[in-house]
Coordinates of C-alpha atoms and ligand atoms in Angstrom, one line a residue:
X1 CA -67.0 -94.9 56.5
X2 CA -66.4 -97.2 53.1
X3 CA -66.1 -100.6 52.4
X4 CA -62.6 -102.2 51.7
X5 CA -61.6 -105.3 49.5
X6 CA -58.4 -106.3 49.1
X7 CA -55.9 -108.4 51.6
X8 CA -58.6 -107.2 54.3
X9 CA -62.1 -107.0 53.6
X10 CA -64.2 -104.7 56.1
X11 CA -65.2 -101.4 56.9
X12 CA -62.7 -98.6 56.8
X13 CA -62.5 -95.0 57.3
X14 CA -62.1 -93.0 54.1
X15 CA -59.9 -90.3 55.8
X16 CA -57.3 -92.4 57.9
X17 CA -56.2 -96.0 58.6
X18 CA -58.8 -96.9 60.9
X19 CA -60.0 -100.2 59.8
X20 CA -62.7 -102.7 61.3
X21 CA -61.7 -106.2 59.1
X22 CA -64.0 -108.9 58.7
X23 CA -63.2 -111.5 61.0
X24 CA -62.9 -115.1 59.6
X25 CA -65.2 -117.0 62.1
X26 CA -67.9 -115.2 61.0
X27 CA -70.6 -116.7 60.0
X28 CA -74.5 -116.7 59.5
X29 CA -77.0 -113.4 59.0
X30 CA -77.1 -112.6 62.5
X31 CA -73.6 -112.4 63.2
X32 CA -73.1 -110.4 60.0
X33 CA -75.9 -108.0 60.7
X34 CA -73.6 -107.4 64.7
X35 CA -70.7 -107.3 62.7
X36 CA -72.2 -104.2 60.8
X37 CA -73.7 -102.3 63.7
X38 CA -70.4 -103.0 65.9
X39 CA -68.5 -101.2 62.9
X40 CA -70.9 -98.4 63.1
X41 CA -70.6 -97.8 66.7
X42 CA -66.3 -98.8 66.5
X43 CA -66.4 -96.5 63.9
X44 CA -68.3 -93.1 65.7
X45 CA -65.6 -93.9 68.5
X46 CA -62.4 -94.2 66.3
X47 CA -60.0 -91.2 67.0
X48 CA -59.8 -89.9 63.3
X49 CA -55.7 -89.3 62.6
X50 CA -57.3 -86.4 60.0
X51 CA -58.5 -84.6 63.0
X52 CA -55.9 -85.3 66.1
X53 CA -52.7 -83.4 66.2
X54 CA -49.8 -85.1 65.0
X55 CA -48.1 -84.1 67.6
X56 CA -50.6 -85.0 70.4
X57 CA -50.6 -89.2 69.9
X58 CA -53.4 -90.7 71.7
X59 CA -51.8 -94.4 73.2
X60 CA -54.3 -96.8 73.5
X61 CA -54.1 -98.2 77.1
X62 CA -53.2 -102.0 77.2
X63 CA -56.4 -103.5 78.5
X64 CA -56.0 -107.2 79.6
X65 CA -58.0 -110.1 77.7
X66 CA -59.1 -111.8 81.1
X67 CA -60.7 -109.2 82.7
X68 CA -62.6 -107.3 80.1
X69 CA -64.0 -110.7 77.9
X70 CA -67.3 -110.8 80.3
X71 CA -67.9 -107.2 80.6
X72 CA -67.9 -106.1 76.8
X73 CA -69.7 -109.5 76.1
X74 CA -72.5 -108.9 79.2
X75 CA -72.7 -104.8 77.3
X76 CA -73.2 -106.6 74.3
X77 CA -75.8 -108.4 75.5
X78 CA -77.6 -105.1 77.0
X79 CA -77.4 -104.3 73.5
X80 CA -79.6 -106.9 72.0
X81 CA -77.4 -109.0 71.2
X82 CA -77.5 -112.7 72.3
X83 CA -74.8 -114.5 74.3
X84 CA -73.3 -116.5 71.1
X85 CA -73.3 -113.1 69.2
X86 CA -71.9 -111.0 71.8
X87 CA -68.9 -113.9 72.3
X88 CA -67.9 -114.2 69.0
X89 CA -67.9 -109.6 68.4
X90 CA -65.5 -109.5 71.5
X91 CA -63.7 -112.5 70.1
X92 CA -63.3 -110.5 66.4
X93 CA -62.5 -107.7 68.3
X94 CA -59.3 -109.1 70.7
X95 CA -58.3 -110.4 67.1
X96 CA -58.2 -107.2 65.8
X97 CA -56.7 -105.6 69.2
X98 CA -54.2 -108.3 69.7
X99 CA -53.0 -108.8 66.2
X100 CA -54.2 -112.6 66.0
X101 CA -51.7 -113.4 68.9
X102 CA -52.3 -117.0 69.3
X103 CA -51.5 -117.0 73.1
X104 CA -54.2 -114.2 73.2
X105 CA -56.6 -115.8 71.0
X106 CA -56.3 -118.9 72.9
X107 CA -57.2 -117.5 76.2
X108 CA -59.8 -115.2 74.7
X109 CA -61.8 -118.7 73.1
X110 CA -61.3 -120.3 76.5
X111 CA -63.3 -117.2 78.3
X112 CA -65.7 -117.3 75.4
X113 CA -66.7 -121.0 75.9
X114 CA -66.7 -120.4 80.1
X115 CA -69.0 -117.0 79.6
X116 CA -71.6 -119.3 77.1
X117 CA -71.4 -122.0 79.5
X118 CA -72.7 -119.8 82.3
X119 CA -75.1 -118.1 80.1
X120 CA -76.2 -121.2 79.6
X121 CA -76.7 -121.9 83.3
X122 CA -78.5 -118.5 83.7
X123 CA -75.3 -117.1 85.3
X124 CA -74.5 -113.9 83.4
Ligands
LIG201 ZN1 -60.6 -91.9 60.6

């Protein structure tokens, strides 16, 4: 696992493309500090290309924006995390996922502000 500067900044894995980029909303100690352990764990799960057959290509499955924003933010949360934190990690990572698709992004900030609200409220 080694650090990257360059047109992205963020961790990286030294023997294939994985990547984990520092997202731009982020902001303040406490975000950094999730930022660093989420890249840890992202990191321990990445399927390695240096150790898969290149004949074998693991697809990632699609996984819809809508349905998955509270459930990664609520195991965020069971993490230690708290509710803003956990918001804007699955928010970094739909960026990264989704390529920065605007449409995507857009929905994903709208299901960010609804989980906070409710978090708020004592909902989650
Ligand atoms: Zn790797």
């Amino acid at each position: 696992m080694i650090w990257i500067q360059g047109d992205e900044e963020g961790w990286a894995c030294s023997n294939c493309r994985w990547t984990f980029p520092v997202p731009t909303l982020l902001n303040g100690k406490e975000a950094v500090a999730a930022y660093d352990r989420l890249a840890g764990v992202k990191f321990r799960e990445h399927k390695c290309e240096a150790e898969t057959s290149p004949s074998a290509p693991i697809q990632e499955p699609q996984r819809g924006v809508d349905t998955h924003f509270a459930e990664r933010a609520r195991t965020l949360i069971k993490r230690g995390y708290t509710p803003k934190v956990a918001v804007e990690l699955v928010l970094q990572e739909t960026e990264v996922e989704h390529g920065n698709d605007p449409k995507v992004m857009a929905e994903a900030r709208a299901e960010g502000e609804d989980f906070l609200l409710r978090a708020r409220k004592g909902l989650i």
